[in-house]
């Protein structure tokens, strides 16, 4: 993990009204890290009038990267070159800072839940994400009308505050079946496969290789070698009334169409089709398969080696000692 | 809500065979309403030879809108300007009328289930919806072959009778995570967010602000301030054998991966993972949490303030008095 | 079903590194079948130095098809014309053979599970599938950077080993709500509708008309006139620990959000929301609705006329004799 202060070099899209619609940060300079761009920090910092500063003279940036130089020297109308500085991990103040923080997570410089994302929703514009880039919503009716003049159609992929990850960053050694289902701000570790039914929100993701065919809500992290089955749900804290941040340990399996409302330990299995909420009352068993007690699921938060099932005869939810360990299919996961 | 008679000015895409593939209606004139286009009704009506009439001379339309005039004066080959008149709410007779009725719902001139949609499926063509507009299926093999000559790929987004809403209309103050999952004919009220896992069919939608992460089937309407959790299902009447039209009242919460097969009243909650069908036998409780009786779920249709859960020890489905009221997260919902 | 040996004429996309990213096979010649291209087999076979051979001189192919000739005579840089021969149904050796076998299933020349797909994952490259065709992952960062210079955005649809079916083949008389959810290698019979929530993996599909709103995992086949409800799950054998190949008979209904972990016979129904795994203990009933016994679900594999429900009062999973037969909605299914 890297640290503040840092400065991002960004290409912003500015709408007709003058509002910034998005910002793409191809490179970020950390004051206290050693990498390709770290020695730029002081040079760029000297250019900062405020925490977000437009850069007109590309040479000032002192970039050695030829392709990058060429791109930022030839930006089209509607694109602006900026520097965005973040000195401390405080609430978000600008749309550029919002985008920079989402990039910081998706570049895996910071793990989910380590950045202050207060004001994120308020900072982001609702934008039409189209085959011709981000378009301001005030203009969209006119653009749709114009697109029907001929068949060079304008595809509107989404109308949202968040763009999809792959418009900005492709993390190394991952597979993503349907790119529209992973938002910028997702944290995808090497060896992660997000299948078509998978979904990864911002500030959420995988800490190692993982098979994701279910939904990772905002704030949820999944440990290495875990498998989220098709259509499974992890409760988020943004809506739905849950206050506890959900997480999934290592070597876990959430069955297809199952659901999770507690933080799960390592080496746990939830049976296909079973939804565990914090308030579910669960009969626990010891390793001799003898009944021990009935507890609220929330009391099993973080416990390892549990197999959660609904008894198919009595209808009771039970937690037994998980007899087998989960292993990912290696062929599938060699990305 | 507006009323018949009405005339839509439409841009139709005509396939090589001469069949109309789709029609986009940028404006609609109502005889008995007062709005920007209402005074056009008599002028346009005088041009109608039949209920669908091609317009060659744009000046006849007497439009004052410069952008619209420019677009319809310069239509490309394969695009035709038409007027489509609907005098009464009768079964659909033409593909243009089918599109006009879908527009009427998505513009929110008519609420779901108020228009006669008989013959809708028979009227619509099955079309390849592509990055180069709608393409007739007879031509598609050739077009795919040509697209592989180089990398200017032809993206085929769907092969369907219905296009997606955002190719035609972006309702004000909504967010749509994945535009491909909302069909033309959806009714989305201001303050509605349809997340990536949400889906809204034609003739269905939201009557006020709502968070939609589940599937709204054809004919289903959702009251204001309700929340459909990730992957939840509402039973449709098109397939699957259900005859009763499902609806959801105000301030309801359908938990993630839950399902609904009855019309739900206001201020109801269905627990995550629980599917209520009309035939489910449900134990009801009074406000002192004492057992009252066992009834079929269909007998609870439209009842308010119910909390539906499956008892996690006995496996029985229970309906209790809902102790809390559902509130949408205001930050998330400020579109 | 056709048979080996066979030769495919393919257009391959070659990345900057020289690796083949994909191959599109517009025509396939079978030695022992009679069709448009069968008499080409000996001519093409004579050109084969190895089982994959580049073709520089288009005239050698002796094609009569003008459009095809025009396309393959004018391939852009990065596209290569090849012949790929498969003599026997052995493990896959080349990326071209992998693509040819996926085409063979999607053209419905071979049913799912009849082709040897060993080494499939190892043969396929992980590729960025974009609005500018397949792009090698080594180049993708640069391409994303360049795309932000202006608003002619590069859409990355997926990062995956498998492309989507409709980039190559549109099977006749089908509807597909969201094309990104059907992979090349899917087998879709006439009269099949795959709704937006449906998904069809490679080497899987439908043997007749079907309504698919759930997920068909790799290796799973669905009999004619069956209906997979919204969000339902069929257990795959690729991950998740299931060893038995799942199938669904004719005239079956899997309810919304249900799941299946056994091979299902004909005329069966699984209640909405119910997940049947092989290990579920199920109380069976006779046609007089009298309890018969409790068996593991796997013992009911392939049995006809069963209705699976979870008793909404006792929580027990029960299998009763299915009193009604499932019929698809004919209007919906006339593609």
GROMACS .gro file of N, CA and C in nm, chain C residues 79-195:
model
  351
  749UNK      N    1  -0.532  -0.937  -3.996
  749UNK     CA    2  -0.624  -1.048  -4.024
  749UNK      C    3  -0.554  -1.146  -4.117
  750UNK      N    4  -0.570  -1.274  -4.092
  750UNK     CA    5  -0.504  -1.378  -4.171
  750UNK      C    6  -0.607  -1.482  -4.212
  751UNK      N    7  -0.594  -1.531  -4.336
  751UNK     CA    8  -0.685  -1.637  -4.383
  751UNK      C    9  -0.620  -1.772  -4.356
  752UNK      N   10  -0.694  -1.861  -4.293
  752UNK     CA   11  -0.637  -1.992  -4.261
  752UNK      C   12  -0.735  -2.105  -4.295
  753UNK      N   13  -0.680  -2.223  -4.311
  753UNK     CA   14  -0.761  -2.345  -4.309
  753UNK      C   15  -0.726  -2.421  -4.183
  754UNK      N   16  -0.826  -2.476  -4.117
  754UNK     CA   17  -0.801  -2.556  -3.997
  754UNK      C   18  -0.871  -2.691  -4.016
  755UNK      N   19  -0.793  -2.796  -4.008
  755UNK     CA   20  -0.847  -2.931  -4.032
  755UNK      C   21  -0.856  -3.008  -3.900
  756UNK      N   22  -0.966  -3.078  -3.882
  756UNK     CA   23  -0.976  -3.170  -3.767
  756UNK      C   24  -1.008  -3.308  -3.822
  757UNK      N   25  -0.914  -3.400  -3.804
  757UNK     CA   26  -0.932  -3.535  -3.858
  757UNK      C   27  -1.012  -3.624  -3.764
  758UNK      N   28  -0.986  -3.607  -3.635
  758UNK     CA   29  -1.051  -3.692  -3.535
  758UNK      C   30  -1.088  -3.608  -3.415
  759UNK      N   31  -1.176  -3.659  -3.332
  759UNK     CA   32  -1.225  -3.588  -3.214
  759UNK      C   33  -1.128  -3.606  -3.096
  760UNK      N   34  -1.013  -3.540  -3.106
  760UNK     CA   35  -0.908  -3.553  -3.004
  760UNK      C   36  -0.897  -3.425  -2.921
  761UNK      N   37  -0.815  -3.423  -2.816
  761UNK     CA   38  -0.792  -3.299  -2.741
  761UNK      C   39  -0.746  -3.186  -2.832
  762UNK      N   40  -0.778  -3.066  -2.793
  762UNK     CA   41  -0.749  -2.948  -2.874
  762UNK      C   42  -0.599  -2.916  -2.871
  763UNK      N   43  -0.544  -2.883  -2.989
  763UNK     CA   44  -0.400  -2.854  -2.997
  763UNK      C   45  -0.367  -2.710  -3.030
  764UNK      N   46  -0.459  -2.638  -3.094
  764UNK     CA   47  -0.429  -2.501  -3.137
  764UNK      C   48  -0.547  -2.410  -3.104
  765UNK      N   49  -0.519  -2.280  -3.101
  765UNK     CA   50  -0.627  -2.184  -3.076
  765UNK      C   51  -0.729  -2.188  -3.190
  766UNK      N   52  -0.680  -2.212  -3.313
  766UNK     CA   53  -0.772  -2.218  -3.427
  766UNK      C   54  -0.869  -2.336  -3.412
  767UNK      N   55  -0.814  -2.450  -3.367
  767UNK     CA   56  -0.900  -2.567  -3.348
  767UNK      C   57  -1.002  -2.541  -3.236
  768UNK      N   58  -0.956  -2.471  -3.132
  768UNK     CA   59  -1.049  -2.438  -3.023
  768UNK      C   60  -1.167  -2.358  -3.078
  769UNK      N   61  -1.136  -2.254  -3.157
  769UNK     CA   62  -1.245  -2.174  -3.215
  769UNK      C   63  -1.331  -2.255  -3.311
  770UNK      N   64  -1.268  -2.343  -3.387
  770UNK     CA   65  -1.346  -2.423  -3.481
  770UNK      C   66  -1.444  -2.513  -3.406
  771UNK      N   67  -1.400  -2.573  -3.296
  771UNK     CA   68  -1.491  -2.660  -3.220
  771UNK      C   69  -1.606  -2.579  -3.158
  772UNK      N   70  -1.575  -2.458  -3.111
  772UNK     CA   71  -1.683  -2.374  -3.057
  772UNK      C   72  -1.784  -2.338  -3.167
  773UNK      N   73  -1.732  -2.308  -3.290
  773UNK     CA   74  -1.822  -2.283  -3.403
  773UNK      C   75  -1.907  -2.407  -3.435
  774UNK      N   76  -1.845  -2.525  -3.430
  774UNK     CA   77  -1.918  -2.648  -3.465
  774UNK      C   78  -2.039  -2.669  -3.375
  775UNK      N   79  -2.024  -2.631  -3.248
  775UNK     CA   80  -2.139  -2.643  -3.157
  775UNK      C   81  -2.242  -2.535  -3.187
  776UNK      N   82  -2.195  -2.411  -3.204
  776UNK     CA   83  -2.291  -2.301  -3.224
  776UNK      C   84  -2.361  -2.307  -3.359
  777UNK      N   85  -2.296  -2.366  -3.462
  777UNK     CA   86  -2.366  -2.391  -3.588
  777UNK      C   87  -2.460  -2.512  -3.576
  778UNK      N   88  -2.458  -2.576  -3.460
  778UNK     CA   89  -2.539  -2.695  -3.431
  778UNK      C   90  -2.501  -2.815  -3.519
  779UNK      N   91  -2.373  -2.822  -3.562
  779UNK     CA   92  -2.326  -2.943  -3.630
  779UNK      C   93  -2.300  -3.054  -3.529
  780UNK      N   94  -2.271  -3.018  -3.404
  780UNK     CA   95  -2.250  -3.116  -3.297
  780UNK      C   96  -2.324  -3.070  -3.172
  781UNK      N   97  -2.386  -3.163  -3.102
  781UNK     CA   98  -2.456  -3.125  -2.978
  781UNK      C   99  -2.354  -3.107  -2.865
  782UNK      N  100  -2.392  -3.033  -2.760
  782UNK     CA  101  -2.302  -3.019  -2.645
  782UNK      C  102  -2.259  -3.155  -2.591
  783UNK      N  103  -2.142  -3.161  -2.539
  783UNK     CA  104  -2.083  -3.281  -2.477
  783UNK      C  105  -2.046  -3.390  -2.576
  784UNK      N  106  -2.053  -3.360  -2.708
  784UNK     CA  107  -2.013  -3.462  -2.806
  784UNK      C  108  -1.871  -3.436  -2.859
  785UNK      N  109  -1.817  -3.317  -2.835
  785UNK     CA  110  -1.682  -3.286  -2.884
  785UNK      C  111  -1.580  -3.294  -2.772
  786UNK      N  112  -1.462  -3.339  -2.805
  786UNK     CA  113  -1.351  -3.342  -2.709
  786UNK      C  114  -1.296  -3.200  -2.692
  787UNK      N  115  -1.320  -3.142  -2.576
  787UNK     CA  116  -1.277  -3.003  -2.551
  787UNK      C  117  -1.160  -2.996  -2.454
  788UNK      N  118  -1.093  -3.107  -2.434
  788UNK     CA  119  -0.974  -3.106  -2.348
  788UNK      C  120  -0.874  -3.001  -2.399
  789UNK      N  121  -0.812  -2.930  -2.308
  789UNK     CA  122  -0.714  -2.823  -2.339
  789UNK      C  123  -0.779  -2.693  -2.389
  790UNK      N  124  -0.912  -2.684  -2.382
  790UNK     CA  125  -0.979  -2.564  -2.434
  790UNK      C  126  -0.929  -2.438  -2.364
  791UNK      N  127  -0.929  -2.438  -2.231
  791UNK     CA  128  -0.887  -2.318  -2.158
  791UNK      C  129  -0.741  -2.284  -2.185
  792UNK      N  130  -0.658  -2.387  -2.196
  792UNK     CA  131  -0.517  -2.362  -2.221
  792UNK      C  132  -0.492  -2.310  -2.363
  793UNK      N  133  -0.577  -2.349  -2.456
  793UNK     CA  134  -0.558  -2.308  -2.597
  793UNK      C  135  -0.598  -2.164  -2.622
  794UNK      N  136  -0.698  -2.116  -2.548
  794UNK     CA  137  -0.751  -1.982  -2.575
  794UNK      C  138  -0.668  -1.874  -2.508
  795UNK      N  139  -0.647  -1.764  -2.577
  795UNK     CA  140  -0.584  -1.645  -2.520
  795UNK      C  141  -0.686  -1.564  -2.441
  796UNK      N  142  -0.641  -1.500  -2.336
  796UNK     CA  143  -0.723  -1.399  -2.271
  796UNK      C  144  -0.711  -1.270  -2.353
  797UNK      N  145  -0.823  -1.216  -2.396
  797UNK     CA  146  -0.825  -1.109  -2.496
  797UNK      C  147  -0.917  -0.996  -2.449
  798UNK      N  148  -0.885  -0.873  -2.485
  798UNK     CA  149  -0.980  -0.763  -2.464
  798UNK      C  150  -1.071  -0.755  -2.585
  799UNK      N  151  -1.200  -0.780  -2.565
  799UNK     CA  152  -1.300  -0.775  -2.674
  799UNK      C  153  -1.355  -0.633  -2.676
  800UNK      N  154  -1.331  -0.562  -2.786
  800UNK     CA  155  -1.359  -0.418  -2.787
  800UNK      C  156  -1.442  -0.378  -2.908
  801UNK      N  157  -1.484  -0.251  -2.905
  801UNK     CA  158  -1.556  -0.194  -3.019
  801UNK      C  159  -1.464  -0.180  -3.141
  802UNK      N  160  -1.334  -0.205  -3.125
  802UNK     CA  161  -1.243  -0.210  -3.239
  802UNK      C  162  -1.185  -0.351  -3.254
  803UNK      N  163  -1.267  -0.450  -3.226
  803UNK     CA  164  -1.225  -0.589  -3.242
  803UNK      C  165  -1.144  -0.640  -3.125
  804UNK      N  166  -1.093  -0.763  -3.137
  804UNK     CA  167  -1.012  -0.821  -3.028
  804UNK      C  168  -0.876  -0.751  -3.020
  805UNK      N  169  -0.834  -0.716  -2.899
  805UNK     CA  170  -0.705  -0.649  -2.879
  805UNK      C  171  -0.624  -0.730  -2.778
  806UNK      N  172  -0.496  -0.746  -2.810
  806UNK     CA  173  -0.406  -0.821  -2.722
  806UNK      C  174  -0.387  -0.744  -2.591
  807UNK      N  175  -0.382  -0.815  -2.479
  807UNK     CA  176  -0.377  -0.746  -2.349
  807UNK      C  177  -0.247  -0.667  -2.330
  808UNK      N  178  -0.138  -0.709  -2.394
  808UNK     CA  179  -0.013  -0.633  -2.382
  808UNK      C  180  -0.028  -0.490  -2.435
  809UNK      N  181  -0.120  -0.472  -2.530
  809UNK     CA  182  -0.136  -0.341  -2.594
  809UNK      C  183  -0.245  -0.255  -2.530
  810UNK      N  184  -0.318  -0.311  -2.435
  810UNK     CA  185  -0.444  -0.247  -2.400
  810UNK      C  186  -0.426  -0.116  -2.324
  811UNK      N  187  -0.322  -0.106  -2.239
  811UNK     CA  188  -0.302   0.018  -2.163
  811UNK      C  189  -0.280   0.135  -2.259
  812UNK      N  190  -0.198   0.110  -2.359
  812UNK     CA  191  -0.169   0.215  -2.458
  812UNK      C  192  -0.297   0.254  -2.533
  813UNK      N  193  -0.376   0.154  -2.570
  813UNK     CA  194  -0.499   0.182  -2.644
  813UNK      C  195  -0.600   0.260  -2.559
  814UNK      N  196  -0.606   0.229  -2.431
  814UNK     CA  197  -0.696   0.305  -2.342
  814UNK      C  198  -0.647   0.449  -2.331
  815UNK      N  199  -0.518   0.466  -2.315
  815UNK     CA  200  -0.460   0.601  -2.305
  815UNK      C  201  -0.495   0.682  -2.431
  816UNK      N  202  -0.471   0.623  -2.547
  816UNK     CA  203  -0.500   0.694  -2.673
  816UNK      C  204  -0.648   0.729  -2.684
  817UNK      N  205  -0.733   0.642  -2.633
  817UNK     CA  206  -0.878   0.666  -2.648
  817UNK      C  207  -0.925   0.785  -2.565
  818UNK      N  208  -0.846   0.824  -2.464
  818UNK     CA  209  -0.888   0.937  -2.381
  818UNK      C  210  -0.844   1.072  -2.437
  819UNK      N  211  -0.772   1.069  -2.550
  819UNK     CA  212  -0.732   1.193  -2.616
  819UNK      C  213  -0.855   1.266  -2.667
  820UNK      N  214  -0.954   1.186  -2.706
  820UNK     CA  215  -1.077   1.247  -2.759
  820UNK      C  216  -1.196   1.165  -2.712
  821UNK      N  217  -1.310   1.189  -2.770
  821UNK     CA  218  -1.428   1.117  -2.725
  821UNK      C  219  -1.467   1.001  -2.815
  822UNK      N  220  -1.377   0.962  -2.905
  822UNK     CA  221  -1.405   0.843  -2.987
  822UNK      C  222  -1.367   0.723  -2.904
  823UNK      N  223  -1.449   0.695  -2.805
  823UNK     CA  224  -1.406   0.603  -2.702
  823UNK      C  225  -1.392   0.461  -2.751
  824UNK      N  226  -1.298   0.394  -2.690
  824UNK     CA  227  -1.275   0.252  -2.710
  824UNK      C  228  -1.359   0.180  -2.606
  825UNK      N  229  -1.459   0.106  -2.650
  825UNK     CA  230  -1.537   0.032  -2.551
  825UNK      C  231  -1.479  -0.107  -2.535
  826UNK      N  232  -1.444  -0.140  -2.412
  826UNK     CA  233  -1.397  -0.275  -2.382
  826UNK      C  234  -1.515  -0.351  -2.324
  827UNK      N  235  -1.564  -0.447  -2.399
  827UNK     CA  236  -1.686  -0.518  -2.360
  827UNK      C  237  -1.657  -0.630  -2.260
  828UNK      N  238  -1.543  -0.695  -2.278
  828UNK     CA  239  -1.505  -0.798  -2.182
  828UNK      C  240  -1.358  -0.827  -2.197
  829UNK      N  241  -1.302  -0.888  -2.094
  829UNK     CA  242  -1.163  -0.933  -2.096
  829UNK      C  243  -1.173  -1.081  -2.061
  830UNK      N  244  -1.162  -1.168  -2.162
  830UNK     CA  245  -1.202  -1.305  -2.138
  830UNK      C  246  -1.136  -1.397  -2.240
  831UNK      N  247  -1.139  -1.524  -2.211
  831UNK     CA  248  -1.089  -1.622  -2.308
  831UNK      C  249  -1.195  -1.652  -2.415
  832UNK      N  250  -1.321  -1.631  -2.381
  832UNK     CA  251  -1.431  -1.661  -2.474
  832UNK      C  252  -1.496  -1.533  -2.523
  833UNK      N  253  -1.521  -1.521  -2.653
  833UNK     CA  254  -1.598  -1.407  -2.702
  833UNK      C  255  -1.747  -1.438  -2.692
  834UNK      N  256  -1.830  -1.339  -2.726
  834UNK     CA  257  -1.972  -1.369  -2.723
  834UNK      C  258  -2.016  -1.424  -2.859
  835UNK      N  259  -2.117  -1.507  -2.854
  835UNK     CA  260  -2.166  -1.580  -2.971
  835UNK      C  261  -2.194  -1.488  -3.089
  836UNK      N  262  -2.266  -1.377  -3.063
  836UNK     CA  263  -2.319  -1.298  -3.174
  836UNK      C  264  -2.212  -1.218  -3.249
  837UNK      N  265  -2.088  -1.216  -3.199
  837UNK     CA  266  -1.981  -1.158  -3.280
  837UNK      C  267  -1.948  -1.249  -3.398
  838UNK      N  268  -1.998  -1.373  -3.396
  838UNK     CA  269  -1.962  -1.472  -3.498
  838UNK      C  270  -2.085  -1.532  -3.567
  839UNK      N  271  -2.183  -1.570  -3.488
  839UNK     CA  272  -2.296  -1.648  -3.541
  839UNK      C  273  -2.427  -1.600  -3.477
  840UNK      N  274  -2.529  -1.577  -3.560
  840UNK     CA  275  -2.664  -1.555  -3.509
  840UNK      C  276  -2.746  -1.678  -3.548
  841UNK      N  277  -2.778  -1.765  -3.453
  841UNK     CA  278  -2.856  -1.882  -3.490
  841UNK      C  279  -2.995  -1.840  -3.539
  842UNK      N  280  -3.051  -1.912  -3.635
  842UNK     CA  281  -3.183  -1.872  -3.689
  842UNK      C  282  -3.294  -1.885  -3.585
  843UNK      N  283  -3.389  -1.793  -3.591
  843UNK     CA  284  -3.511  -1.799  -3.509
  843UNK      C  285  -3.485  -1.805  -3.359
  844UNK      N  286  -3.396  -1.723  -3.313
  844UNK     CA  287  -3.378  -1.708  -3.169
  844UNK      C  288  -3.389  -1.560  -3.133
  845UNK      N  289  -3.416  -1.534  -3.007
  845UNK     CA  290  -3.403  -1.400  -2.953
  845UNK      C  291  -3.304  -1.404  -2.837
  846UNK      N  292  -3.222  -1.300  -2.828
  846UNK     CA  293  -3.121  -1.291  -2.721
  846UNK      C  294  -3.127  -1.149  -2.665
  847UNK      N  295  -3.177  -1.135  -2.543
  847UNK     CA  296  -3.199  -1.002  -2.486
  847UNK      C  297  -3.070  -0.925  -2.465
  848UNK      N  298  -2.967  -0.991  -2.418
  848UNK     CA  299  -2.838  -0.925  -2.393
  848UNK      C  300  -2.729  -1.017  -2.448
  849UNK      N  301  -2.678  -0.977  -2.566
  849UNK     CA  302  -2.588  -1.066  -2.641
  849UNK      C  303  -2.461  -1.098  -2.565
  850UNK      N  304  -2.423  -1.011  -2.470
  850UNK     CA  305  -2.298  -1.035  -2.397
  850UNK      C  306  -2.309  -1.156  -2.306
  851UNK      N  307  -2.428  -1.210  -2.286
  851UNK     CA  308  -2.448  -1.321  -2.193
  851UNK      C  309  -2.460  -1.459  -2.260
  852UNK      N  310  -2.425  -1.465  -2.388
  852UNK     CA  311  -2.422  -1.595  -2.455
  852UNK      C  312  -2.285  -1.610  -2.519
  853UNK      N  313  -2.210  -1.709  -2.472
  853UNK     CA  314  -2.074  -1.726  -2.522
  853UNK      C  315  -2.070  -1.805  -2.653
  854UNK      N  316  -1.968  -1.779  -2.735
  854UNK     CA  317  -1.943  -1.864  -2.851
  854UNK      C  318  -1.927  -2.007  -2.800
  855UNK      N  319  -1.992  -2.101  -2.866
  855UNK     CA  320  -1.994  -2.239  -2.819
  855UNK      C  321  -2.129  -2.276  -2.760
  856UNK      N  322  -2.220  -2.176  -2.748
  856UNK     CA  323  -2.357  -2.205  -2.705
  856UNK      C  324  -2.433  -2.270  -2.820
  857UNK      N  325  -2.527  -2.356  -2.786
  857UNK     CA  326  -2.608  -2.432  -2.883
  857UNK      C  327  -2.753  -2.388  -2.862
  858UNK      N  328  -2.802  -2.302  -2.952
  858UNK     CA  329  -2.937  -2.248  -2.934
  858UNK      C  330  -3.029  -2.296  -3.046
  859UNK      N  331  -3.129  -2.374  -3.010
  859UNK     CA  332  -3.222  -2.426  -3.110
  859UNK      C  333  -3.327  -2.322  -3.149
  860UNK      N  334  -3.388  -2.342  -3.263
  860UNK     CA  335  -3.491  -2.250  -3.310
  860UNK      C  336  -3.603  -2.239  -3.208
  861UNK      N  337  -3.654  -2.119  -3.190
  861UNK     CA  338  -3.761  -2.099  -3.093
  861UNK      C  339  -3.710  -2.073  -2.952
  862UNK      N  340  -3.579  -2.056  -2.939
  862UNK     CA  341  -3.523  -2.026  -2.807
  862UNK      C  342  -3.518  -1.876  -2.784
  863UNK      N  343  -3.566  -1.833  -2.669
  863UNK     CA  344  -3.550  -1.694  -2.627
  863UNK      C  345  -3.462  -1.691  -2.503
  864UNK      N  346  -3.351  -1.619  -2.512
  864UNK     CA  347  -3.265  -1.598  -2.395
  864UNK      C  348  -3.290  -1.455  -2.348
  865UNK      N  349  -3.360  -1.441  -2.237
  865UNK     CA  350  -3.390  -1.306  -2.188
  865UNK      C  351  -3.265  -1.244  -2.124
   0.00000   0.00000   0.00000
